Amino acid sequence: MSVNLGLVLRRLRDQGPRSRARLAAELGLTRSAVSALVGELEERGLVRAAGVERGHVGRPGTSVELDGHAVCGIGAEINVNHVSTLALDLSGNVVAEHRLAVDATKLAVEEILDRLAELITRTDADVRATGAETVGVAVGVAGLLDRTRDMLTVGPNLGWRDVPVGAMLRGRLGAAYPVQVDNEGNLAAMAEATPGDPARQDVLVIFGEVGVGGGIVADGRLLRGRQGYAGEFGHMIVQPGGRRCGCGRVGCWETVVGLRALLDAAADPDDPVRDPALGLDDRLAEINRRADLGDTRTLAALDQVGGWVGIGAGILANAINPGAVVLSGYFAEVGERMRPAIEEQLTAGVLAPQGGGTRVELSTLGFTAAVRGGAQLALEAVFDDPTIITTPHVSEGVR
C-alpha cells in the first residue's frame, strides 16, 4: 500500500495536478484503487482538490495536487563563509530561511556545529509555527563525505578532517526527526535536476564558492560514484605548476575558478571587496556594479576566470556529454559576464561538433541550491513512504 501511495505522490510532484482517472491510466492502477489512495493521502494532509482538469481527453474530473502545508524538510549547509538553513514544504514552497556569516577557518568545529544547530532549531520552530511538522534534516558540507558514517573525511577549505558531523549534530539537536549529511555539491545538483523537467534530467552542475564541486545527474539520477566521492571537480589538475590548493596539491581547478581566484584578480588585498567581514552577496554585488561601470580590471578578471571555467567544463563535457552545464553558487551571481568566455572555451575544448550539444545555463537558485537540495532530500522520506505522516488532518475533501 505504501508503495502505491508513494507512486501517486511522486506523480503529482513530477507531473503536476491530474484527475484520479488520469492517475489510474498513467500508473496502471484501477480507478477504485487510485480513489482509495487519494483518500488516504488526503487524510494525511498530503494532497487536496485542485479544480476541474482541463485539456485532457474524456470526461472532466476533479484534479488532485500536492498539499504542502502538512510537512516540511529542512536543508542546511556548512561552508567556509556561512552556515544556513532553508525549509521547504511538500509543494516546494519556502517556509523559512536563515543564514549566519561565519569564518569557519577561525572557529572550532564545535562552535560551527553549535551555530548550525541553533539555526536548525530556529527553522524547525518556524515550521511548527505554521502548523506543519519537520520530517527530516539534510546537511550539506563542503568536502569529501563518507555517507556510511556521516563523517567528513577531508574538508580542505574548512580545514576539517575526520569530523563525525552527523553524530555531533544529532547530539546537539536531540531531534525526533532524522538527520542526514551529504556533500553540498551533491545537494546543489539535486536541487537543479528539476523533477518532471526533461531539460534538467541530464546535467552537470558546477557549484562554486571558496571551493568548487558539483554533481552529475544522468537520466534524473545523481551519480555518487563507488564510495560516494564523485563530484569533486574542483580538484582536477588543470594548471601544473600553478597555485597551491587548500587540499595540498598544486594547480587544482578551484585555484583558478574559485571565489578567491576571482577576488584576487579583480582587486588589491586592501580593497573592501576582499574583506571577509563583508557579506558574500554584497561582495558579488560590488563586482557586478564595477563590471556594469566598465571597470577594466573587473571585466578582465571575470573573463579570465570564465575562461578557466570553460576549460574545466570542456574536460568534463568530453567525459559525460551532458545536456547542460548548470553554473550554481557564486558562478550564478556573476555568470552573465563570464558566459562568453565560458562558452568559447567549452566549445573549443569539446571534441564533438558544436560542443556536443551541451548548453551553458545559470542557476536561478544561487547560494540556496545546496540547502534547497537538502530540504528536497529530507522530504524524500515522505515520497518513499507517505505512511510516516500519521497525524490526521481535516480538509474539505477531494471529490
mmCIF file of C-alpha atoms in Angstrom:
data_model
loop_
_atom_site.group_PDB
_atom_site.id
_atom_site.type_symbol
_atom_site.label_atom_id
_atom_site.label_comp_id
_atom_site.label_asym_id
_atom_site.label_seq_id
_atom_site.Cartn_x
_atom_site.Cartn_y
_atom_site.Cartn_z
ATOM 1 C CA MET A 1 0.000 0.000 0.000
ATOM 2 C CA SER A 2 2.738 2.457 0.961
ATOM 3 C CA VAL A 3 4.468 1.825 -2.400
ATOM 4 C CA ASN A 4 1.367 2.839 -4.351
ATOM 5 C CA LEU A 5 0.795 5.823 -2.095
ATOM 6 C CA GLY A 6 4.328 6.930 -2.948
ATOM 7 C CA LEU A 7 3.702 6.381 -6.661
ATOM 8 C CA VAL A 8 0.709 8.709 -6.587
ATOM 9 C CA LEU A 9 2.567 11.312 -4.563
ATOM 10 C CA ARG A 10 5.616 11.272 -6.849
ATOM 11 C CA ARG A 11 3.427 11.522 -9.950
ATOM 12 C CA LEU A 12 1.795 14.641 -8.605
ATOM 13 C CA ARG A 13 5.181 16.118 -7.721
ATOM 14 C CA ASP A 14 6.819 15.310 -11.055
ATOM 15 C CA GLN A 15 3.916 15.906 -13.454
ATOM 16 C CA GLY A 16 1.625 18.306 -11.625
ATOM 17 C CA PRO A 17 -2.114 18.134 -10.806
ATOM 18 C CA ARG A 18 -4.203 15.455 -12.509
ATOM 19 C CA SER A 19 -7.510 13.676 -12.070
ATOM 20 C CA ARG A 20 -7.886 10.293 -10.404
ATOM 21 C CA ALA A 21 -8.824 8.785 -13.791
ATOM 22 C CA ARG A 22 -5.656 10.119 -15.360
ATOM 23 C CA LEU A 23 -3.558 8.908 -12.426
ATOM 24 C CA ALA A 24 -5.072 5.453 -12.809
ATOM 25 C CA ALA A 25 -4.240 5.350 -16.515
ATOM 26 C CA GLU A 26 -0.699 6.625 -16.069
ATOM 27 C CA LEU A 27 0.134 4.360 -13.138
ATOM 28 C CA GLY A 28 -1.622 1.257 -14.418
ATOM 29 C CA LEU A 29 -3.961 1.057 -11.424
ATOM 30 C CA THR A 30 -7.739 0.765 -11.221
ATOM 31 C CA ARG A 31 -9.802 3.873 -10.633
ATOM 32 C CA SER A 32 -11.149 2.469 -7.387
ATOM 33 C CA ALA A 33 -7.607 1.788 -6.168
ATOM 34 C CA VAL A 34 -6.497 5.327 -7.032
ATOM 35 C CA SER A 35 -9.600 6.752 -5.363
ATOM 36 C CA ALA A 36 -8.707 4.902 -2.165
ATOM 37 C CA LEU A 37 -5.079 6.008 -2.359
ATOM 38 C CA VAL A 38 -6.024 9.642 -2.911
ATOM 39 C CA GLY A 39 -8.443 9.444 0.009
ATOM 40 C CA GLU A 40 -5.722 8.182 2.329
ATOM 41 C CA LEU A 41 -3.240 10.808 1.154
ATOM 42 C CA GLU A 42 -5.876 13.457 1.756
ATOM 43 C CA GLU A 43 -6.448 12.224 5.300
ATOM 44 C CA ARG A 44 -2.734 12.546 5.946
ATOM 45 C CA GLY A 45 -2.809 16.136 4.668
ATOM 46 C CA LEU A 46 -0.608 15.402 1.659
ATOM 47 C CA VAL A 47 -3.000 16.088 -1.257
ATOM 48 C CA ARG A 48 -6.006 18.293 -1.922
ATOM 49 C CA ALA A 49 -8.518 19.139 -4.628
ATOM 50 C CA ALA A 50 -7.220 21.401 -7.372
ATOM 51 C CA GLY A 51 -10.237 22.218 -9.549
ATOM 52 C CA VAL A 52 -11.542 20.652 -12.744
ATOM 53 C CA GLU A 53 -8.928 19.129 -15.053
ATOM 54 C CA ARG A 54 -8.807 20.851 -18.439
ATOM 55 C CA GLY A 55 -7.322 19.848 -21.774
ATOM 56 C CA HIS A 56 -7.479 16.089 -21.238
ATOM 57 C CA VAL A 57 -9.412 13.589 -23.352
ATOM 58 C CA GLY A 58 -12.513 12.185 -21.685
ATOM 59 C CA ARG A 59 -14.954 13.377 -19.088
ATOM 60 C CA PRO A 60 -13.526 16.223 -16.982
ATOM 61 C CA GLY A 61 -12.650 15.203 -13.429
ATOM 62 C CA THR A 62 -11.506 16.986 -10.316
ATOM 63 C CA SER A 63 -7.749 17.325 -10.270
ATOM 64 C CA VAL A 64 -5.617 16.407 -7.290
ATOM 65 C CA GLU A 65 -2.455 18.262 -6.295
ATOM 66 C CA LEU A 66 0.140 18.143 -3.548
ATOM 67 C CA ASP A 67 -0.877 19.882 -0.343
ATOM 68 C CA GLY A 68 2.274 21.379 1.053
ATOM 69 C CA HIS A 69 1.050 22.648 4.386
ATOM 70 C CA ALA A 70 1.394 19.472 6.472
ATOM 71 C CA VAL A 71 5.087 18.623 6.279
ATOM 72 C CA CYS A 72 8.446 20.269 5.630
ATOM 73 C CA GLY A 73 12.014 19.181 5.058
ATOM 74 C CA ILE A 74 14.921 21.288 6.287
ATOM 75 C CA GLY A 75 18.122 21.710 4.320
ATOM 76 C CA ALA A 76 21.261 23.056 5.986
ATOM 77 C CA GLU A 77 24.768 23.901 4.849
ATOM 78 C CA ILE A 78 28.226 24.307 6.355
ATOM 79 C CA ASN A 79 30.530 26.380 4.205
ATOM 80 C CA VAL A 80 33.670 28.403 4.774
ATOM 81 C CA ASN A 81 31.820 31.731 4.924
ATOM 82 C CA HIS A 82 28.447 30.774 6.375
ATOM 83 C CA VAL A 83 26.048 28.293 7.862
ATOM 84 C CA SER A 84 22.500 28.369 6.534
ATOM 85 C CA THR A 85 19.128 26.636 6.622
ATOM 86 C CA LEU A 86 16.008 26.509 4.474
ATOM 87 C CA ALA A 87 12.667 24.742 4.983
ATOM 88 C CA LEU A 88 10.562 23.584 2.030
ATOM 89 C CA ASP A 89 7.041 22.251 2.239
ATOM 90 C CA LEU A 90 5.866 19.289 0.188
ATOM 91 C CA SER A 91 4.814 21.583 -2.678
ATOM 92 C CA GLY A 92 8.285 23.119 -2.884
ATOM 93 C CA ASN A 93 7.405 26.428 -1.218
ATOM 94 C CA VAL A 94 9.962 28.100 1.055
ATOM 95 C CA VAL A 95 8.595 28.233 4.592
ATOM 96 C CA ALA A 96 11.654 29.588 6.418
ATOM 97 C CA GLU A 97 15.211 30.598 5.579
ATOM 98 C CA HIS A 98 18.164 31.670 7.718
ATOM 99 C CA ARG A 99 21.839 32.402 7.136
ATOM 100 C CA LEU A 100 24.641 33.290 9.530
ATOM 101 C CA ALA A 101 28.020 34.603 8.375
ATOM 102 C CA VAL A 102 30.977 32.776 9.923
ATOM 103 C CA ASP A 103 34.668 32.302 9.263
ATOM 104 C CA ALA A 104 34.944 28.555 9.576
ATOM 105 C CA THR A 105 38.726 28.687 9.297
ATOM 106 C CA LYS A 106 38.967 30.611 12.586
ATOM 107 C CA LEU A 107 36.330 28.794 14.658
ATOM 108 C CA ALA A 108 36.471 25.375 16.253
ATOM 109 C CA VAL A 109 34.375 22.612 14.726
ATOM 110 C CA GLU A 110 32.231 22.544 17.868
ATOM 111 C CA GLU A 111 31.431 26.252 17.563
ATOM 112 C CA ILE A 112 30.391 25.920 13.926
ATOM 113 C CA LEU A 113 28.129 22.972 14.692
ATOM 114 C CA ASP A 114 26.665 24.810 17.700
ATOM 115 C CA ARG A 115 25.670 27.699 15.464
ATOM 116 C CA LEU A 116 24.244 25.439 12.780
ATOM 117 C CA ALA A 117 22.238 23.500 15.374
ATOM 118 C CA GLU A 118 20.798 26.789 16.628
ATOM 119 C CA LEU A 119 19.740 27.717 13.085
ATOM 120 C CA ILE A 120 18.154 24.304 12.527
ATOM 121 C CA THR A 121 16.255 24.566 15.811
ATOM 122 C CA ARG A 122 15.086 28.052 14.878
ATOM 123 C CA THR A 123 13.966 26.850 11.437
ATOM 124 C CA ASP A 124 12.082 23.909 12.945
ATOM 125 C CA ALA A 125 10.294 26.352 15.270
ATOM 126 C CA ASP A 126 9.281 28.412 12.215
ATOM 127 C CA VAL A 127 7.905 25.248 10.589
ATOM 128 C CA ARG A 128 5.908 24.283 13.670
ATOM 129 C CA ALA A 129 4.536 27.818 13.925
ATOM 130 C CA THR A 130 2.785 27.224 10.584
ATOM 131 C CA GLY A 131 1.144 24.054 11.906
ATOM 132 C CA ALA A 132 3.428 21.761 9.884
ATOM 133 C CA GLU A 133 5.909 19.156 11.083
ATOM 134 C CA THR A 134 9.564 18.636 10.156
ATOM 135 C CA VAL A 135 10.156 15.190 8.658
ATOM 136 C CA GLY A 136 13.932 15.425 8.475
ATOM 137 C CA VAL A 137 17.078 17.492 8.042
ATOM 138 C CA ALA A 138 19.790 17.028 5.397
ATOM 139 C CA VAL A 139 23.048 18.910 5.914
ATOM 140 C CA GLY A 140 25.445 19.744 3.094
ATOM 141 C CA VAL A 141 29.150 20.045 3.925
ATOM 142 C CA ALA A 142 31.984 21.357 1.773
ATOM 143 C CA GLY A 143 34.324 18.390 1.423
ATOM 144 C CA LEU A 144 34.626 14.626 0.987
ATOM 145 C CA LEU A 145 31.948 12.812 2.933
ATOM 146 C CA ASP A 146 31.693 9.174 3.952
ATOM 147 C CA ARG A 147 27.889 8.826 3.989
ATOM 148 C CA THR A 148 28.007 5.401 5.617
ATOM 149 C CA ARG A 149 29.354 7.068 8.759
ATOM 150 C CA ASP A 150 28.191 10.655 8.187
ATOM 151 C CA MET A 151 31.876 11.508 8.504
ATOM 152 C CA LEU A 152 33.587 14.420 6.765
ATOM 153 C CA THR A 153 36.847 12.732 5.868
ATOM 154 C CA VAL A 154 38.515 15.750 4.247
ATOM 155 C CA GLY A 155 37.303 19.360 4.131
ATOM 156 C CA PRO A 156 40.278 21.212 2.606
ATOM 157 C CA ASN A 157 38.853 24.722 2.727
ATOM 158 C CA LEU A 158 37.219 24.226 6.118
ATOM 159 C CA GLY A 159 40.422 22.759 7.500
ATOM 160 C CA TRP A 160 38.461 19.753 8.845
ATOM 161 C CA ARG A 161 39.491 16.112 8.780
ATOM 162 C CA ASP A 162 37.635 13.032 10.069
ATOM 163 C CA VAL A 163 34.813 15.009 11.684
ATOM 164 C CA PRO A 164 31.695 12.932 12.608
ATOM 165 C CA VAL A 165 29.324 15.681 11.536
ATOM 166 C CA GLY A 166 26.193 13.528 11.713
ATOM 167 C CA ALA A 167 26.766 12.228 15.224
ATOM 168 C CA MET A 168 27.806 15.639 16.542
ATOM 169 C CA LEU A 169 24.707 17.338 15.114
ATOM 170 C CA ARG A 170 22.348 14.644 16.386
ATOM 171 C CA GLY A 171 23.843 15.055 19.838
ATOM 172 C CA ARG A 172 23.156 18.784 19.733
ATOM 173 C CA LEU A 173 19.659 18.573 18.254
ATOM 174 C CA GLY A 174 18.228 15.587 20.101
ATOM 175 C CA ALA A 175 15.534 15.797 17.452
ATOM 176 C CA ALA A 176 12.650 13.438 16.752
ATOM 177 C CA TYR A 177 13.376 13.636 13.017
ATOM 178 C CA PRO A 178 16.242 12.011 11.065
ATOM 179 C CA VAL A 179 19.417 13.967 10.302
ATOM 180 C CA GLN A 180 21.366 13.136 7.116
ATOM 181 C CA VAL A 181 24.697 14.520 5.930
ATOM 182 C CA ASP A 182 25.840 14.866 2.309
ATOM 183 C CA ASN A 183 28.257 16.768 0.140
ATOM 184 C CA GLU A 184 26.975 20.275 -0.630
ATOM 185 C CA GLY A 185 27.666 19.882 -4.348
ATOM 186 C CA ASN A 186 25.513 16.759 -4.481
ATOM 187 C CA LEU A 187 22.680 18.602 -2.788
ATOM 188 C CA ALA A 188 23.018 21.529 -5.195
ATOM 189 C CA ALA A 189 22.825 19.084 -8.116
ATOM 190 C CA MET A 190 19.654 17.535 -6.676
ATOM 191 C CA ALA A 191 18.057 20.967 -6.488
ATOM 192 C CA GLU A 192 18.962 21.777 -10.091
ATOM 193 C CA ALA A 193 17.604 18.498 -11.501
ATOM 194 C CA THR A 194 14.008 19.683 -11.504
ATOM 195 C CA PRO A 195 11.555 16.756 -11.313
ATOM 196 C CA GLY A 196 9.423 16.496 -14.440
ATOM 197 C CA ASP A 197 11.620 18.845 -16.498
ATOM 198 C CA PRO A 198 13.201 16.807 -19.322
ATOM 199 C CA ALA A 199 15.766 19.542 -19.948
ATOM 200 C CA ARG A 200 17.139 19.076 -16.430
ATOM 201 C CA GLN A 201 17.463 15.283 -16.290
ATOM 202 C CA ASP A 202 20.937 15.099 -17.836
ATOM 203 C CA VAL A 203 23.089 17.867 -16.403
ATOM 204 C CA LEU A 204 26.472 18.677 -14.962
ATOM 205 C CA VAL A 205 26.135 21.073 -12.018
ATOM 206 C CA ILE A 206 29.174 23.122 -11.029
ATOM 207 C CA PHE A 207 28.795 24.753 -7.610
ATOM 208 C CA GLY A 208 31.297 27.421 -6.665
ATOM 209 C CA GLU A 209 32.121 29.331 -3.508
ATOM 210 C CA VAL A 210 35.580 29.325 -1.934
ATOM 211 C CA GLY A 211 35.819 25.731 -3.104
ATOM 212 C CA VAL A 212 34.370 24.218 -6.246
ATOM 213 C CA GLY A 213 32.391 20.991 -6.527
ATOM 214 C CA GLY A 214 29.151 19.814 -8.003
ATOM 215 C CA GLY A 215 27.288 16.801 -9.209
ATOM 216 C CA ILE A 216 26.430 14.715 -12.252
ATOM 217 C CA VAL A 217 22.765 13.990 -12.901
ATOM 218 C CA ALA A 218 22.145 11.304 -15.545
ATOM 219 C CA ASP A 219 18.613 10.383 -16.549
ATOM 220 C CA GLY A 220 17.346 12.251 -13.495
ATOM 221 C CA ARG A 221 19.566 10.382 -11.038
ATOM 222 C CA LEU A 222 22.557 11.683 -9.098
ATOM 223 C CA LEU A 223 25.772 9.746 -9.766
ATOM 224 C CA ARG A 224 27.644 9.346 -6.484
ATOM 225 C CA GLY A 225 30.451 7.038 -7.545
ATOM 226 C CA ARG A 226 31.656 3.849 -5.919
ATOM 227 C CA GLN A 227 32.277 5.314 -2.463
ATOM 228 C CA GLY A 228 30.178 8.445 -2.817
ATOM 229 C CA TYR A 229 33.050 10.792 -3.634
ATOM 230 C CA ALA A 230 32.002 11.764 -7.172
ATOM 231 C CA GLY A 231 31.618 15.444 -7.996
ATOM 232 C CA GLU A 232 34.935 16.770 -6.632
ATOM 233 C CA PHE A 233 35.522 18.649 -9.861
ATOM 234 C CA GLY A 234 37.472 21.395 -8.142
ATOM 235 C CA HIS A 235 40.448 19.118 -7.659
ATOM 236 C CA MET A 236 41.091 18.269 -11.296
ATOM 237 C CA ILE A 237 44.640 19.382 -12.093
ATOM 238 C CA VAL A 238 44.320 21.969 -14.873
ATOM 239 C CA GLN A 239 47.448 24.070 -14.299
ATOM 240 C CA PRO A 240 50.516 22.012 -13.365
ATOM 241 C CA GLY A 241 52.943 24.260 -11.546
ATOM 242 C CA GLY A 242 50.150 26.683 -10.644
ATOM 243 C CA ARG A 243 48.841 27.854 -7.282
ATOM 244 C CA ARG A 244 48.788 25.552 -4.252
ATOM 245 C CA CYS A 245 45.284 24.407 -3.376
ATOM 246 C CA GLY A 246 43.739 24.032 0.063
ATOM 247 C CA CYS A 247 43.929 20.265 -0.473
ATOM 248 C CA GLY A 248 47.738 20.499 -0.558
ATOM 249 C CA ARG A 249 48.165 19.797 -4.270
ATOM 250 C CA VAL A 250 49.166 22.286 -6.967
ATOM 251 C CA GLY A 251 47.133 23.528 -9.926
ATOM 252 C CA CYS A 252 43.647 22.333 -8.948
ATOM 253 C CA TRP A 253 40.752 23.769 -10.934
ATOM 254 C CA GLU A 254 39.351 25.603 -7.914
ATOM 255 C CA THR A 255 42.602 27.601 -7.600
ATOM 256 C CA VAL A 256 41.747 29.329 -10.894
ATOM 257 C CA VAL A 257 37.918 29.413 -10.720
ATOM 258 C CA GLY A 258 37.066 29.597 -7.010
ATOM 259 C CA LEU A 259 35.870 32.833 -5.435
ATOM 260 C CA ARG A 260 39.357 33.617 -4.136
ATOM 261 C CA ALA A 261 40.736 33.485 -7.667
ATOM 262 C CA LEU A 262 38.158 35.992 -8.881
ATOM 263 C CA LEU A 263 38.679 38.386 -5.976
ATOM 264 C CA ASP A 264 42.477 38.174 -6.240
ATOM 265 C CA ALA A 265 42.294 39.054 -9.927
ATOM 266 C CA ALA A 266 39.680 41.789 -9.509
ATOM 267 C CA ALA A 267 41.006 43.751 -6.527
ATOM 268 C CA ASP A 268 44.073 44.595 -4.430
ATOM 269 C CA PRO A 269 44.435 42.987 -0.977
ATOM 270 C CA ASP A 270 43.299 46.139 0.849
ATOM 271 C CA ASP A 271 40.222 46.607 -1.349
ATOM 272 C CA PRO A 272 36.986 46.386 0.730
ATOM 273 C CA VAL A 273 35.610 43.779 -1.686
ATOM 274 C CA ARG A 274 38.313 41.404 -0.399
ATOM 275 C CA ASP A 275 37.253 41.872 3.249
ATOM 276 C CA PRO A 276 35.716 38.612 4.585
ATOM 277 C CA ALA A 277 33.633 40.696 7.003
ATOM 278 C CA LEU A 278 31.610 41.932 4.037
ATOM 279 C CA GLY A 279 28.744 39.605 3.222
ATOM 280 C CA LEU A 280 29.237 37.366 0.199
ATOM 281 C CA ASP A 281 26.151 38.742 -1.564
ATOM 282 C CA ASP A 282 27.447 42.286 -1.038
ATOM 283 C CA ARG A 283 30.888 41.424 -2.375
ATOM 284 C CA LEU A 284 29.482 39.908 -5.548
ATOM 285 C CA ALA A 285 27.044 42.793 -5.960
ATOM 286 C CA GLU A 286 30.034 45.135 -5.866
ATOM 287 C CA ILE A 287 31.839 43.053 -8.514
ATOM 288 C CA ASN A 288 28.755 43.286 -10.735
ATOM 289 C CA ARG A 289 28.464 47.025 -10.070
ATOM 290 C CA ARG A 290 32.048 47.601 -11.151
ATOM 291 C CA ALA A 291 31.543 45.466 -14.228
ATOM 292 C CA ASP A 292 28.442 47.461 -15.145
ATOM 293 C CA LEU A 293 30.512 50.653 -14.875
ATOM 294 C CA GLY A 294 33.037 49.190 -17.298
ATOM 295 C CA ASP A 295 35.921 48.781 -14.825
ATOM 296 C CA THR A 296 38.623 47.165 -16.945
ATOM 297 C CA ARG A 297 40.250 45.181 -14.129
ATOM 298 C CA THR A 298 36.945 43.680 -13.028
ATOM 299 C CA LEU A 299 35.966 42.784 -16.588
ATOM 300 C CA ALA A 300 39.375 41.219 -17.219
ATOM 301 C CA ALA A 301 39.064 39.170 -14.009
ATOM 302 C CA LEU A 302 35.624 37.871 -14.982
ATOM 303 C CA ASP A 303 36.873 36.996 -18.459
ATOM 304 C CA GLN A 304 39.956 35.237 -17.081
ATOM 305 C CA VAL A 305 38.041 33.154 -14.545
ATOM 306 C CA GLY A 306 35.268 32.477 -17.069
ATOM 307 C CA GLY A 307 37.850 31.100 -19.486
ATOM 308 C CA TRP A 308 39.122 28.667 -16.844
ATOM 309 C CA VAL A 309 35.532 27.653 -16.027
ATOM 310 C CA GLY A 310 35.040 26.844 -19.718
ATOM 311 C CA ILE A 311 38.278 24.843 -19.900
ATOM 312 C CA GLY A 312 37.269 22.648 -16.954
ATOM 313 C CA ALA A 313 33.709 22.328 -18.187
ATOM 314 C CA GLY A 314 35.053 21.191 -21.558
ATOM 315 C CA ILE A 315 37.132 18.436 -19.937
ATOM 316 C CA LEU A 316 34.074 17.195 -18.056
ATOM 317 C CA ALA A 317 31.782 17.519 -21.088
ATOM 318 C CA ASN A 318 34.136 15.334 -23.131
ATOM 319 C CA ALA A 319 33.763 12.636 -20.475
ATOM 320 C CA ILE A 320 29.992 12.684 -19.921
ATOM 321 C CA ASN A 321 28.384 14.783 -22.698
ATOM 322 C CA PRO A 322 25.703 16.430 -20.514
ATOM 323 C CA GLY A 323 22.702 18.224 -21.952
ATOM 324 C CA ALA A 324 23.623 21.286 -19.911
ATOM 325 C CA VAL A 325 26.330 22.663 -17.665
ATOM 326 C CA VAL A 326 24.485 24.443 -14.860
ATOM 327 C CA LEU A 327 26.547 27.080 -13.056
ATOM 328 C CA SER A 328 25.493 27.398 -9.430
ATOM 329 C CA GLY A 329 26.679 29.151 -6.275
ATOM 330 C CA TYR A 330 28.750 32.254 -6.898
ATOM 331 C CA PHE A 331 29.008 31.450 -10.618
ATOM 332 C CA ALA A 332 25.284 32.105 -10.953
ATOM 333 C CA GLU A 333 25.660 35.582 -9.454
ATOM 334 C CA VAL A 334 28.323 36.815 -11.890
ATOM 335 C CA GLY A 335 27.866 34.299 -14.687
ATOM 336 C CA GLU A 336 26.330 36.587 -17.283
ATOM 337 C CA ARG A 337 29.624 38.456 -17.535
ATOM 338 C CA MET A 338 31.551 35.179 -17.659
ATOM 339 C CA ARG A 339 29.301 33.415 -20.151
ATOM 340 C CA PRO A 340 31.055 34.471 -23.415
ATOM 341 C CA ALA A 341 34.438 33.222 -22.179
ATOM 342 C CA ILE A 342 32.911 30.050 -20.750
ATOM 343 C CA GLU A 343 31.088 29.176 -23.958
ATOM 344 C CA GLU A 344 34.122 29.965 -26.122
ATOM 345 C CA GLN A 345 36.423 27.665 -24.136
ATOM 346 C CA LEU A 346 33.773 24.955 -23.736
ATOM 347 C CA THR A 347 33.224 24.797 -27.498
ATOM 348 C CA ALA A 348 36.961 24.848 -28.172
ATOM 349 C CA GLY A 349 37.637 22.100 -25.650
ATOM 350 C CA VAL A 350 34.935 19.621 -26.630
ATOM 351 C CA LEU A 351 35.821 17.273 -29.482
ATOM 352 C CA ALA A 352 32.225 16.774 -30.646
ATOM 353 C CA PRO A 353 30.804 19.357 -33.093
ATOM 354 C CA GLN A 354 29.067 22.360 -31.522
ATOM 355 C CA GLY A 355 30.251 21.326 -28.086
ATOM 356 C CA GLY A 356 28.346 18.054 -28.274
ATOM 357 C CA GLY A 357 25.070 19.911 -27.832
ATOM 358 C CA THR A 358 25.984 20.940 -24.283
ATOM 359 C CA ARG A 359 24.491 24.294 -23.354
ATOM 360 C CA VAL A 360 25.552 26.618 -20.531
ATOM 361 C CA GLU A 361 22.859 27.631 -18.039
ATOM 362 C CA LEU A 362 22.933 29.821 -14.955
ATOM 363 C CA SER A 363 21.181 28.561 -11.869
ATOM 364 C CA THR A 364 18.293 30.669 -10.595
ATOM 365 C CA LEU A 365 18.866 29.260 -7.097
ATOM 366 C CA GLY A 366 22.294 30.801 -6.491
ATOM 367 C CA PHE A 367 23.609 30.183 -2.987
ATOM 368 C CA THR A 368 20.382 28.476 -1.904
ATOM 369 C CA ALA A 369 20.920 25.477 -4.217
ATOM 370 C CA ALA A 370 22.597 23.287 -1.590
ATOM 371 C CA VAL A 371 20.073 23.993 1.167
ATOM 372 C CA ARG A 372 17.172 23.501 -1.247
ATOM 373 C CA GLY A 373 18.635 20.195 -2.312
ATOM 374 C CA GLY A 374 18.978 19.257 1.347
ATOM 375 C CA ALA A 375 15.347 20.062 2.032
ATOM 376 C CA GLN A 376 14.299 18.010 -1.002
ATOM 377 C CA LEU A 377 16.411 15.083 0.202
ATOM 378 C CA ALA A 378 14.790 15.266 3.634
ATOM 379 C CA LEU A 379 11.335 15.209 2.015
ATOM 380 C CA GLU A 380 12.195 12.079 0.019
ATOM 381 C CA ALA A 381 11.235 10.069 3.096
ATOM 382 C CA VAL A 382 7.608 11.125 2.575
ATOM 383 C CA PHE A 383 7.630 10.202 -1.125
ATOM 384 C CA ASP A 384 9.227 6.851 -0.257
ATOM 385 C CA ASP A 385 6.624 6.058 2.400
ATOM 386 C CA PRO A 386 3.769 8.529 2.939
ATOM 387 C CA THR A 387 2.541 6.451 5.903
ATOM 388 C CA ILE A 388 5.247 8.058 8.084
ATOM 389 C CA ILE A 389 2.846 11.005 8.256
ATOM 390 C CA THR A 390 0.382 9.688 10.806
ATOM 391 C CA THR A 391 -1.308 12.799 12.157
ATOM 392 C CA PRO A 392 -4.867 13.015 10.813
ATOM 393 C CA HIS A 393 -5.737 16.251 9.028
ATOM 394 C CA VAL A 394 -9.191 17.635 8.400
ATOM 395 C CA SER A 395 -9.869 19.047 4.924
ATOM 396 C CA GLU A 396 -12.723 19.764 2.580
ATOM 397 C CA GLY A 397 -12.155 16.510 0.724
ATOM 398 C CA VAL A 398 -11.165 15.519 -2.770
ATOM 399 C CA ARG A 399 -14.237 14.838 -4.852
#
